[in-house]
């Protein structure tokens, strides 16, 4: 939360202010004045019409085609909760308008109002902004001033607090929610009565937190997205709820104070700049617009790297107990399949934090890993190494020498990473950064690897570090830490690939800015592979998105889910069969599987759909059936349809109604005939997937 220096002090000891509690803990609720609902400002930005009434409550409507009603009148969209009550209505005092110039031109409205209730006098300055380059979007920032002659306790603020009307659709809504939790649940899901998800953007469990601070809910006619526009992570929530026995959905951006915090007389509180955006279709266009606005505000994303689009084999099929011979003997088969990368995974190191070769596995030390890299290169492959930055085992040498590198909780205990049995290191500390630079030099400079596989759900967010003057400096420093990793790696090897794999989490958009390969990151289903791909491509249109090991997909062989959405193909097969344990047996490349693997990797290298343009706004991933994804590459459109079983019509959207097209099932090499753009419907039957290409008929 942004605060001016003269505003809130540190959280205070309630025992020291008991008298204040007794005097001022009164229930407050500024209610809207009847007859004060006349519009005082009306803002039109594209197809979004936004209004503020005399109580400084708001409503919005969409003029997008065929949009049904969204709200039921004016609503208290920006509120402050103090002394156990909610300040909902502020009597209009003044309005100013001004033009915004510079790199991000637009227009701004500054509206002042006052709430007076039960001895509390609270001023509200509502700042609304539209940006010329971003139609259908409006941002909100509020500055509250305690004009009372006494202090109050502030508990939370809410922005963009709306109840969205259901319109009888089934399901009532679909939602994208960009938070992360230990359940590793779907980022996209249908909403029905009785649904609630908090969507806290800080730590939700010891290992899990962060994400994309956006909630988007949509019906077949309109998508409504809200979020905040800060350029670093902020500890806010974006709750989504449909109460039981109700049908309308509730959304907001909320800042909750961890303790009841004193708001002194004449102090001010500033909310984050939050936004409301509308679009047709699902969440894709609004998420893309949000990311573009962050970039326009200064969030810099690195350029794509061609090598990041090449297919991948990972030695993780052999597990932590791998042997050098197992990896080396697999390399010729990797090359034969047309795969370009070989990844040395977890198990080579002494401990998390101590990244030298484990002498129990490598008696000759780091030179044996260097020899492995040379053998990978000799097979015409590139080499990537697994690494879990910001994690160090409690008994590691690095922590024994530098115990102050870790994150300190309020009671000075370490922040624990349960998955690695390790402690979090603080990204805000210079000693952590220097140690990390040394690790990068070790991997890329000394051992000769061509890329990094950064792994672990803990990378997505960091808890506040109470050894710092400002504890929240740690989570806010995390993006800069990853940018340092990117810069240092590419300084040593200019075309290095930096993969960020925050297992099962919705990757922090701020961390995305400093990697050139995203990944499905331990998907629980093929559905997750597809929805994660759509999400990452909304934020970074030209991203190299890796669908992770195909063995993590449905039936352990669903290449189609990665292929059809333009993801990089990957596998962790084992070869040859030499007394494999059970885990290795499950991923063994049998002769039957080898034929399938060869076909998919050959097709991938031929088509390279991962370098095409993903047209995520054409099909609605929630309501359109069958589920459909579309890619344009050169003069060809590639459609991917997914369903357990389908026998019926498919609609080829995106065609020119005045042209005729040739349709081809390119996976099965079957001519599906010609189709008119004015009636682009085909009758088809398929199981699991259908991949077709469409070209203008000549």
XYZ file of C-alpha atoms in Angstrom:
698
model
C 0.000 0.000 0.000
C 1.257 3.451 -0.865
C 1.325 5.931 2.020
C 2.614 9.459 2.329
C 5.386 9.856 4.891
C 3.232 11.820 7.295
C 0.500 9.177 7.288
C 0.375 5.867 9.168
C 3.122 4.990 11.596
C 4.357 1.480 12.317
C 1.768 -0.955 13.601
C 1.223 -0.127 17.255
C 0.897 -2.052 20.475
C -2.817 -2.084 21.328
C -2.015 -2.393 25.021
C -0.537 1.102 24.957
C -3.642 2.757 23.512
C -6.467 1.062 25.345
C -8.044 4.398 26.226
C -8.243 5.353 22.589
C -9.979 2.105 21.799
C -12.622 2.746 24.444
C -13.343 6.256 23.268
C -13.345 5.826 19.516
C -14.333 2.223 18.776
C -17.762 3.195 17.477
C -19.560 1.662 14.540
C -19.561 4.006 11.585
C -21.311 3.768 8.265
C -21.724 6.747 5.991
C -24.900 5.924 4.112
C -25.775 7.293 0.675
C -27.989 10.356 0.771
C -31.293 9.735 -0.967
C -31.756 12.047 -3.890
C -27.986 12.456 -4.227
C -27.642 9.912 -7.019
C -27.550 12.448 -9.834
C -24.474 11.977 -12.021
C -21.762 14.543 -11.302
C -19.285 13.205 -13.862
C -19.728 10.961 -16.885
C -16.657 9.525 -18.589
C -16.633 7.720 -21.914
C -13.570 5.768 -22.982
C -14.197 3.616 -26.019
C -17.151 1.349 -25.210
C -16.909 1.982 -21.466
C -19.219 4.578 -19.926
C -18.321 5.352 -16.311
C -20.356 7.595 -13.979
C -19.908 9.046 -10.492
C -22.885 10.303 -8.473
C -23.265 12.849 -5.682
C -22.289 10.237 -3.080
C -19.064 9.456 -5.000
C -20.473 6.049 -5.792
C -20.035 4.727 -9.314
C -21.573 2.652 -12.047
C -20.471 1.603 -15.514
C -22.073 0.288 -18.659
C -20.737 -1.275 -21.822
C -21.725 -0.220 -25.325
C -20.014 -3.274 -26.812
C -22.471 -5.109 -29.105
C -25.132 -7.247 -27.422
C -24.002 -6.520 -23.874
C -26.644 -7.152 -21.222
C -26.890 -5.064 -18.003
C -23.791 -5.394 -15.818
C -24.701 -3.513 -12.626
C -27.852 -2.777 -10.708
C -27.361 0.988 -10.329
C -24.664 2.996 -8.526
C -22.492 1.048 -6.105
C -20.034 1.950 -3.290
C -17.049 0.915 -5.353
C -14.351 2.629 -3.246
C -14.727 2.254 0.515
C -12.689 2.624 3.693
C -13.244 0.429 6.734
C -12.481 2.211 10.009
C -13.471 1.583 13.629
C -15.469 -1.491 12.682
C -17.614 0.222 10.062
C -17.539 0.998 6.366
C -17.420 4.517 4.918
C -19.422 4.037 1.742
C -20.758 7.444 0.742
C -18.980 10.787 0.493
C -20.928 13.912 -0.326
C -19.629 15.536 -3.500
C -17.602 18.718 -2.904
C -15.622 19.580 -6.034
C -14.500 18.400 -9.459
C -11.384 19.193 -11.495
C -10.394 17.915 -14.920
C -7.012 17.974 -16.589
C -5.269 16.553 -19.629
C -2.330 14.173 -19.212
C 0.616 14.619 -21.553
C 3.929 12.870 -22.043
C 4.563 9.220 -22.885
C 1.144 8.096 -21.662
C -1.350 10.812 -22.622
C -4.907 10.766 -21.401
C -7.316 12.615 -19.157
C -7.844 12.782 -15.412
C -10.776 13.688 -13.186
C -10.197 14.659 -9.526
C -13.350 14.506 -7.416
C -13.448 15.543 -3.751
C -16.016 14.489 -1.208
C -16.600 14.251 2.543
C -18.143 11.675 4.866
C -19.280 12.875 8.314
C -20.595 10.266 10.722
C -20.347 9.631 14.501
C -17.649 12.289 15.069
C -15.610 11.007 12.122
C -14.913 13.458 9.303
C -13.207 11.740 6.402
C -12.153 13.397 3.176
C -11.984 11.430 -0.059
C -10.203 12.410 -3.243
C -11.226 10.123 -6.098
C -8.776 10.255 -9.016
C -10.028 8.707 -12.249
C -7.761 8.346 -15.277
C -8.247 7.255 -18.863
C -5.347 6.654 -21.242
C -5.720 7.482 -24.927
C -4.008 4.280 -26.069
C -6.170 2.047 -23.847
C -9.876 2.269 -24.667
C -12.496 0.518 -22.515
C -10.353 0.996 -19.387
C -10.386 3.444 -16.472
C -8.078 3.584 -13.472
C -8.902 4.608 -9.924
C -6.824 5.969 -7.086
C -8.184 7.283 -3.809
C -6.571 9.522 -1.206
C -8.331 9.507 2.165
C -7.669 12.286 4.695
C -8.682 11.991 8.347
C -10.187 15.428 8.944
C -11.462 14.380 12.368
C -9.913 15.888 15.482
C -8.959 12.419 16.706
C -7.393 9.192 15.488
C -9.314 6.189 14.198
C -8.359 2.607 13.487
C -8.172 1.721 9.786
C -8.752 -1.913 8.814
C -8.867 -2.023 5.033
C -9.684 -0.165 1.844
C -11.472 -1.481 -1.217
C -11.368 -0.285 -4.815
C -13.426 -1.486 -7.799
C -15.836 -3.154 -5.389
C -18.671 -4.304 -7.667
C -21.493 -6.808 -7.703
C -21.867 -8.086 -11.288
C -25.279 -9.253 -12.409
C -25.764 -12.837 -13.538
C -27.847 -13.274 -16.688
C -28.944 -16.886 -16.470
C -25.950 -18.383 -18.272
C -24.590 -21.828 -17.508
C -22.284 -21.545 -15.716
C -23.198 -18.121 -14.342
C -19.648 -16.848 -14.891
C -16.175 -17.995 -15.795
C -13.244 -16.398 -13.999
C -9.522 -15.901 -14.356
C -7.878 -15.469 -10.961
C -4.142 -14.802 -10.982
C -3.266 -15.931 -7.462
C -1.218 -18.908 -6.266
C -1.893 -21.500 -3.583
C -0.633 -24.869 -2.421
C -3.630 -26.578 -4.057
C -2.206 -25.569 -7.470
C -5.778 -25.069 -8.633
C -6.860 -23.985 -12.111
C -6.387 -20.302 -12.879
C -9.538 -20.429 -15.005
C -12.684 -21.996 -13.621
C -16.492 -21.706 -13.753
C -18.246 -19.896 -10.904
C -21.494 -20.981 -9.274
C -23.362 -20.003 -6.063
C -21.397 -20.729 -2.910
C -18.035 -19.898 -4.481
C -15.298 -17.862 -2.770
C -11.577 -17.396 -3.410
C -9.528 -14.787 -1.537
C -6.727 -14.316 -4.106
C -4.157 -12.821 -1.756
C -1.085 -11.743 -3.711
C 1.355 -12.281 -0.833
C 2.320 -15.602 0.746
C -0.621 -18.018 0.967
C 1.466 -20.882 2.393
C 5.098 -21.334 3.358
C 6.112 -21.939 -0.277
C 3.307 -20.297 -2.237
C 2.388 -16.730 -3.143
C 2.455 -14.040 -5.805
C 0.938 -14.143 -9.259
C -0.864 -11.778 -11.614
C -2.843 -9.143 -9.665
C -5.898 -9.373 -11.905
C -9.336 -10.912 -11.511
C -11.470 -11.205 -14.632
C -14.988 -12.602 -14.650
C -17.007 -13.054 -17.792
C -20.358 -14.029 -19.191
C -20.903 -14.903 -22.868
C -21.550 -11.209 -23.608
C -18.820 -9.352 -21.671
C -15.638 -9.701 -19.613
C -14.970 -7.427 -16.612
C -11.399 -7.250 -15.311
C -9.992 -5.451 -12.276
C -6.517 -5.284 -10.756
C -3.767 -2.885 -9.733
C -1.167 -1.076 -11.825
C 1.833 -0.974 -9.480
C 5.141 -1.916 -11.098
C 6.237 -4.120 -8.187
C 4.344 -6.779 -6.178
C 1.896 -5.493 -3.572
C 0.284 -7.403 -0.709
C -3.357 -6.985 -1.724
C -6.263 -9.368 -2.243
C -8.644 -9.644 -5.205
C -11.497 -11.733 -3.759
C -14.094 -13.364 -5.980
C -17.390 -14.522 -4.524
C -20.887 -15.684 -5.380
C -22.688 -16.084 -2.052
C -24.748 -19.188 -1.445
C -28.351 -18.881 -2.669
C -27.339 -15.903 -4.836
C -26.264 -15.666 -8.455
C -24.447 -12.325 -8.794
C -20.642 -12.181 -8.510
C -18.705 -9.884 -6.185
C -15.203 -8.603 -6.958
C -12.820 -6.007 -5.543
C -9.208 -4.998 -5.007
C -8.643 -4.900 -1.245
C -5.788 -3.825 1.002
C -6.086 -5.430 4.419
C -3.892 -4.185 7.241
C -2.247 -7.058 9.107
C -3.166 -5.393 12.399
C -5.655 -2.660 13.240
C -3.621 0.405 12.428
C -3.857 3.911 13.805
C -4.963 6.575 11.309
C -4.100 9.870 12.959
C -5.858 13.198 12.578
C -4.780 15.027 9.390
C -2.958 11.960 8.057
C -3.616 10.562 4.585
C -3.820 7.103 3.056
C -3.337 6.563 -0.666
C -4.647 3.430 -2.338
C -2.883 1.808 -5.242
C -3.850 2.838 -8.749
C -6.350 0.138 -9.665
C -8.264 -0.377 -12.882
C -11.510 -1.555 -14.432
C -11.539 -2.843 -18.015
C -14.152 -4.444 -20.264
C -13.948 -6.542 -23.418
C -15.834 -9.075 -25.490
C -14.957 -12.741 -25.190
C -13.023 -14.288 -22.343
C -10.260 -12.790 -20.200
C -7.564 -12.760 -22.911
C -8.021 -9.249 -24.333
C -8.364 -7.574 -20.926
C -5.280 -9.361 -19.595
C -3.341 -8.380 -22.713
C -4.461 -4.764 -22.304
C -3.413 -4.761 -18.645
C 0.064 -6.088 -19.491
C 0.462 -3.527 -22.280
C -0.450 -0.732 -19.871
C 2.136 -1.926 -17.346
C 4.722 -1.902 -20.128
C 3.680 1.623 -21.107
C 4.109 2.643 -17.456
C 7.663 1.301 -17.410
C 7.664 -2.446 -16.691
C 10.315 -3.721 -19.129
C 10.133 -7.245 -20.576
C 13.177 -8.893 -22.120
C 13.296 -9.795 -25.814
C 12.587 -13.358 -27.031
C 15.483 -15.739 -27.625
C 15.318 -18.056 -30.686
C 16.993 -20.935 -28.833
C 14.148 -20.883 -26.267
C 11.757 -22.198 -28.941
C 13.754 -25.403 -29.502
C 12.406 -28.718 -28.092
C 13.713 -30.060 -24.782
C 14.745 -33.327 -23.144
C 15.210 -33.327 -19.364
C 17.136 -35.918 -17.344
C 14.525 -35.697 -14.571
C 13.074 -38.992 -15.831
C 16.027 -40.612 -14.064
C 15.237 -38.725 -10.842
C 17.737 -37.531 -8.241
C 19.452 -40.930 -8.331
C 20.585 -40.518 -11.941
C 24.021 -41.674 -13.012
C 26.287 -39.973 -15.515
C 26.180 -43.040 -17.758
C 22.372 -42.927 -17.879
C 22.393 -39.320 -19.046
C 25.273 -39.736 -21.497
C 23.823 -42.912 -23.040
C 20.504 -41.132 -23.683
C 22.001 -38.222 -25.622
C 22.198 -39.968 -29.045
C 18.487 -40.871 -28.821
C 17.674 -37.277 -27.842
C 19.470 -36.050 -30.951
C 17.824 -38.702 -33.157
C 14.353 -37.490 -32.123
C 15.146 -33.950 -33.271
C 15.350 -32.505 -29.750
C 17.804 -29.627 -29.289
C 18.216 -29.235 -25.508
C 19.412 -31.577 -22.741
C 18.757 -30.570 -19.124
C 20.726 -31.738 -16.096
C 18.150 -31.724 -13.307
C 18.090 -31.940 -9.507
C 20.557 -34.309 -7.840
C 23.987 -33.109 -8.995
C 24.569 -30.679 -6.098
C 25.945 -31.065 -2.583
C 22.878 -29.294 -1.134
C 20.398 -26.562 -1.981
C 22.612 -23.503 -1.696
C 25.893 -25.415 -2.194
C 25.964 -25.844 -5.966
C 29.219 -27.723 -6.489
C 29.180 -31.330 -7.695
C 28.288 -33.850 -5.021
C 31.462 -35.925 -4.485
C 29.391 -39.032 -3.744
C 28.134 -38.938 -7.332
C 31.040 -37.108 -8.965
C 34.297 -38.274 -7.322
C 36.306 -35.977 -9.582
C 34.157 -32.991 -8.673
C 32.978 -30.220 -10.997
C 35.218 -31.423 -13.830
C 32.850 -34.362 -14.371
C 29.915 -32.005 -14.874
C 32.027 -29.940 -17.248
C 32.808 -33.147 -19.178
C 29.073 -33.895 -19.363
C 28.406 -30.451 -20.842
C 31.118 -31.123 -23.424
C 29.453 -34.426 -24.360
C 26.077 -32.698 -24.697
C 27.662 -30.173 -27.044
C 29.443 -32.952 -28.958
C 26.019 -34.435 -29.715
C 24.938 -31.139 -31.263
C 22.733 -30.237 -28.278
C 22.536 -27.268 -25.934
C 22.883 -27.796 -22.184
C 20.688 -26.398 -19.419
C 21.134 -26.861 -15.655
C 18.519 -27.062 -12.909
C 18.768 -24.513 -10.097
C 16.574 -23.357 -7.241
C 17.683 -19.788 -6.440
C 16.831 -18.158 -3.104
C 16.839 -21.540 -1.346
C 19.539 -22.823 1.006
C 19.453 -25.899 3.209
C 19.732 -25.181 6.953
C 23.004 -27.157 7.154
C 24.467 -25.772 3.922
C 27.910 -24.254 3.912
C 26.623 -20.979 2.491
C 24.144 -20.475 5.340
C 26.669 -21.420 7.986
C 29.010 -18.774 6.573
C 26.324 -16.148 5.874
C 23.315 -16.734 8.178
C 22.179 -13.143 7.672
C 21.314 -13.883 4.014
C 18.033 -15.505 4.978
C 14.604 -13.952 5.409
C 13.787 -13.146 9.037
C 10.201 -13.422 10.243
C 8.835 -11.169 13.006
C 10.118 -13.527 15.705
C 13.484 -13.769 13.893
C 12.812 -17.364 12.854
C 13.622 -18.364 9.264
C 11.023 -18.485 6.508
C 10.861 -22.168 5.608
C 10.571 -23.663 2.109
C 8.922 -26.968 2.888
C 9.402 -28.565 -0.554
C 13.191 -28.235 -0.483
C 13.574 -28.465 3.330
C 15.366 -25.159 2.946
C 15.293 -21.548 4.090
C 14.343 -18.539 1.974
C 17.142 -16.137 1.159
C 16.267 -12.448 1.038
C 16.419 -10.963 -2.487
C 16.755 -7.450 -1.104
C 20.172 -8.045 0.486
C 23.390 -7.294 -1.376
C 25.081 -10.368 0.071
C 22.371 -12.567 -1.490
C 22.849 -10.884 -4.853
C 26.630 -11.269 -4.804
C 26.372 -14.935 -3.813
C 23.869 -15.481 -6.647
C 26.172 -13.810 -9.178
C 28.885 -16.226 -8.137
C 26.537 -19.171 -8.703
C 25.702 -17.935 -12.198
C 29.410 -17.626 -13.021
C 29.865 -21.198 -11.785
C 27.039 -22.609 -13.958
C 27.404 -20.571 -17.140
C 31.004 -19.413 -17.136
C 32.918 -22.254 -15.472
C 30.818 -25.329 -16.320
C 29.719 -24.017 -19.735
C 25.940 -24.487 -19.589
C 23.852 -22.612 -22.161
C 20.832 -21.936 -19.996
C 19.209 -22.094 -16.566
C 16.149 -24.032 -15.433
C 15.169 -22.024 -12.342
C 12.774 -24.208 -10.388
C 10.538 -24.019 -7.316
C 7.196 -22.558 -6.312
C 9.009 -20.466 -3.686
C 10.475 -18.260 -6.453
C 7.105 -16.657 -7.129
C 6.964 -14.536 -3.963
C 8.896 -13.815 -0.788
C 7.572 -13.007 2.665
C 8.417 -9.676 4.330
C 11.925 -9.679 5.816
C 11.880 -8.145 9.289
C 15.655 -7.768 9.380
C 15.146 -4.894 6.913
C 14.030 -1.407 7.910
C 11.054 -1.850 5.582
C 10.064 -5.552 5.684
C 8.047 -5.295 2.457
C 11.226 -4.347 0.620
C 11.909 -8.092 0.273
C 8.803 -9.051 -1.786
C 9.072 -5.836 -3.787
C 12.770 -6.531 -4.542
C 12.085 -9.971 -6.016
C 11.559 -8.808 -9.652
C 14.817 -6.862 -9.589
C 16.600 -9.936 -8.252
C 15.443 -11.989 -11.251
C 16.373 -9.202 -13.628
C 19.869 -9.306 -12.129
C 19.994 -13.063 -12.840
C 18.945 -12.460 -16.446
C 21.521 -9.708 -16.977
C 24.384 -11.610 -15.352
C 23.632 -14.794 -17.291
C 23.394 -13.060 -20.652
C 26.522 -11.045 -19.899
C 28.469 -14.310 -19.766
C 26.576 -16.051 -22.596
C 24.591 -13.567 -24.744
C 22.121 -16.141 -26.103
C 21.493 -18.013 -22.864
C 17.976 -19.271 -22.127
C 16.563 -18.395 -18.704
C 13.557 -20.552 -17.798
C 11.404 -19.627 -14.800
C 9.505 -22.662 -13.470
C 7.582 -21.683 -10.299
C 6.038 -25.122 -9.784
C 2.247 -25.061 -9.897
C 1.920 -21.320 -9.298
C 0.545 -18.538 -11.452
C 3.859 -16.894 -12.257
C 4.276 -13.372 -10.934
C 3.930 -10.974 -13.846
C 6.841 -9.008 -12.383
C 9.114 -12.068 -12.582
C 7.940 -12.795 -16.138
C 9.673 -9.615 -17.258
C 13.104 -11.180 -16.717
C 12.901 -14.636 -18.302
C 12.859 -15.696 -21.936
C 11.144 -19.041 -21.436
C 7.913 -19.633 -19.520
C 6.743 -23.145 -18.709
C 3.545 -24.982 -17.770
C 5.372 -25.662 -14.511
C 4.183 -29.052 -13.212
C 0.692 -29.013 -14.749
C -1.896 -31.239 -13.100
C -3.730 -31.808 -16.394
C -3.657 -31.057 -20.101
C -6.297 -28.404 -19.414
C -3.756 -26.565 -17.263
C -1.155 -26.766 -20.034
C -3.576 -25.028 -22.387
C -4.931 -22.385 -19.998
C -1.444 -21.470 -18.785
C -0.292 -21.081 -22.370
C -3.187 -18.786 -23.185
C -2.450 -16.694 -20.094
C 1.270 -16.258 -20.746
C 0.646 -15.419 -24.405
C -1.823 -12.704 -23.357
C 0.901 -11.034 -21.304
C 3.902 -11.668 -23.598
C 2.617 -12.314 -27.142
C 5.969 -13.578 -28.485
C 6.902 -15.670 -25.462
C 8.599 -19.052 -25.750
C 6.112 -21.096 -23.732
C 7.264 -24.603 -22.863
C 4.473 -27.141 -22.217
C 6.692 -29.019 -19.725
C 7.408 -32.750 -19.915
C 4.700 -34.435 -21.973
C 4.688 -37.138 -19.304
C 2.845 -34.648 -17.053
C -0.075 -34.365 -19.502
C -3.218 -36.491 -19.677
C -2.324 -40.124 -20.354
C 1.358 -39.025 -20.221
C 1.400 -38.577 -24.022
C -0.773 -35.565 -24.870
C 1.601 -33.696 -27.179
C -1.431 -32.183 -28.915
C -2.248 -29.863 -26.007
C 1.177 -28.250 -26.212
C 1.432 -28.373 -29.986
C -1.965 -26.838 -30.745
C -1.501 -23.791 -28.512
C 1.988 -23.074 -29.840
C 4.009 -24.441 -26.920
C 7.529 -25.817 -27.039
C 7.533 -29.631 -26.812
C 9.451 -31.438 -24.097
C 9.960 -34.875 -22.592
C 11.819 -36.643 -19.775
C 11.952 -40.144 -21.286
C 14.524 -42.653 -20.092
C 16.736 -44.754 -22.402
C 17.927 -47.490 -22.636
C 16.200 -49.986 -20.333
C 18.865 -50.971 -17.830
C 17.298 -52.124 -14.566
C 15.054 -49.046 -14.255
C 13.260 -48.434 -11.004
C 9.495 -47.898 -11.046
C 9.660 -44.153 -11.743
C 12.036 -44.704 -14.661
C 9.870 -47.526 -16.003
C 6.891 -45.176 -16.242
C 8.741 -42.822 -18.598
C 10.719 -45.431 -20.513
C 10.779 -44.766 -24.255
C 9.432 -48.081 -25.522
C 9.555 -48.896 -29.265
C 5.820 -48.137 -29.515
C 6.196 -44.777 -27.763
C 9.267 -43.925 -29.806
C 7.217 -43.888 -33.016
C 4.775 -41.419 -31.436
C 7.548 -39.248 -29.998
C 9.337 -39.117 -33.373
C 6.191 -38.044 -35.176
C 5.422 -35.201 -32.776
C 8.948 -33.806 -32.557
C 9.327 -34.023 -36.337
C 6.026 -32.197 -36.814
C 7.037 -29.597 -34.247
C 10.330 -28.840 -35.997
C 8.506 -28.627 -39.320
C 5.690 -26.287 -38.231
C 7.290 -24.322 -35.334
C 3.861 -23.042 -34.314
C 5.468 -21.752 -31.124
C 6.853 -18.871 -33.223
C 3.466 -18.017 -34.727
C 0.945 -15.425 -33.530
C -1.475 -16.812 -30.959
C -4.928 -15.285 -31.595
C -6.300 -15.635 -28.082
C -9.216 -13.247 -28.491
C -11.033 -15.228 -31.180
C -12.404 -18.114 -29.097
C -13.865 -18.066 -25.577
C -12.092 -20.752 -23.552
C -15.021 -20.966 -21.162
C -18.196 -20.932 -23.241
C -17.115 -22.018 -26.742
C -17.380 -25.743 -27.391
C -15.360 -27.603 -28.368
C -12.478 -25.756 -26.717
C -10.583 -24.058 -29.539
C -7.249 -22.265 -29.969
C -6.013 -20.431 -33.058
C -2.538 -19.560 -34.353
C -1.554 -17.574 -37.437
C 1.825 -18.356 -38.999
C 2.761 -16.831 -42.311
C -0.309 -17.233 -44.574
C -1.815 -20.182 -42.687
C -4.310 -20.407 -39.836
C -3.875 -23.357 -37.459
C -6.908 -24.424 -35.424
C -6.688 -26.789 -32.448
C -9.905 -28.351 -31.098
C -10.076 -30.275 -27.817
C -12.776 -32.528 -26.354
C -12.929 -35.990 -24.828
C -15.193 -36.918 -27.717
C -16.827 -34.721 -30.351
C -19.245 -35.496 -33.147
C -20.821 -32.351 -34.508
C -20.157 -28.956 -36.010
C -17.100 -26.775 -35.504
C -16.981 -23.082 -36.346
C -13.823 -21.743 -37.994
C -13.820 -18.165 -36.747
C -11.523 -15.500 -38.114
C -11.998 -16.157 -41.837
C -12.740 -13.569 -44.514
C -16.384 -14.019 -45.528
C -15.545 -13.167 -49.159
C -12.949 -15.917 -49.579
C -12.830 -19.686 -49.974
C -10.399 -21.824 -48.003
C -8.753 -25.237 -48.170
C -8.967 -27.186 -44.898
C -6.424 -29.874 -43.987
C -6.117 -32.249 -41.027
C -2.349 -31.965 -40.944
C -1.763 -34.447 -38.127
C -3.570 -37.286 -39.904
C -2.724 -35.934 -43.376
C -6.380 -35.817 -44.477
C -7.968 -33.349 -46.900
C -11.134 -31.941 -45.287
C -12.224 -30.084 -48.394
C -13.016 -26.454 -49.064
C -15.031 -24.046 -46.970
C -16.523 -20.611 -47.559
C -15.596 -17.816 -45.170
C -19.243 -16.765 -45.208
C -20.318 -20.121 -43.750
C -17.215 -21.488 -41.959
C -18.813 -24.555 -40.384
C -17.582 -28.149 -40.657
C -19.130 -31.411 -39.519
C -16.401 -33.470 -37.829
C -15.884 -36.314 -35.397
C -12.762 -36.692 -33.249
C -11.465 -38.002 -29.939
C -9.257 -35.824 -27.702
C -8.052 -33.409 -30.384
C -8.310 -32.223 -33.961
C -5.512 -30.160 -35.528
C -6.284 -28.487 -38.847
C -4.669 -25.904 -41.090
C -6.597 -23.460 -43.269
C -5.248 -21.649 -46.337
C -6.919 -19.410 -48.866
C -7.952 -21.532 -51.836
C -6.315 -20.501 -55.097
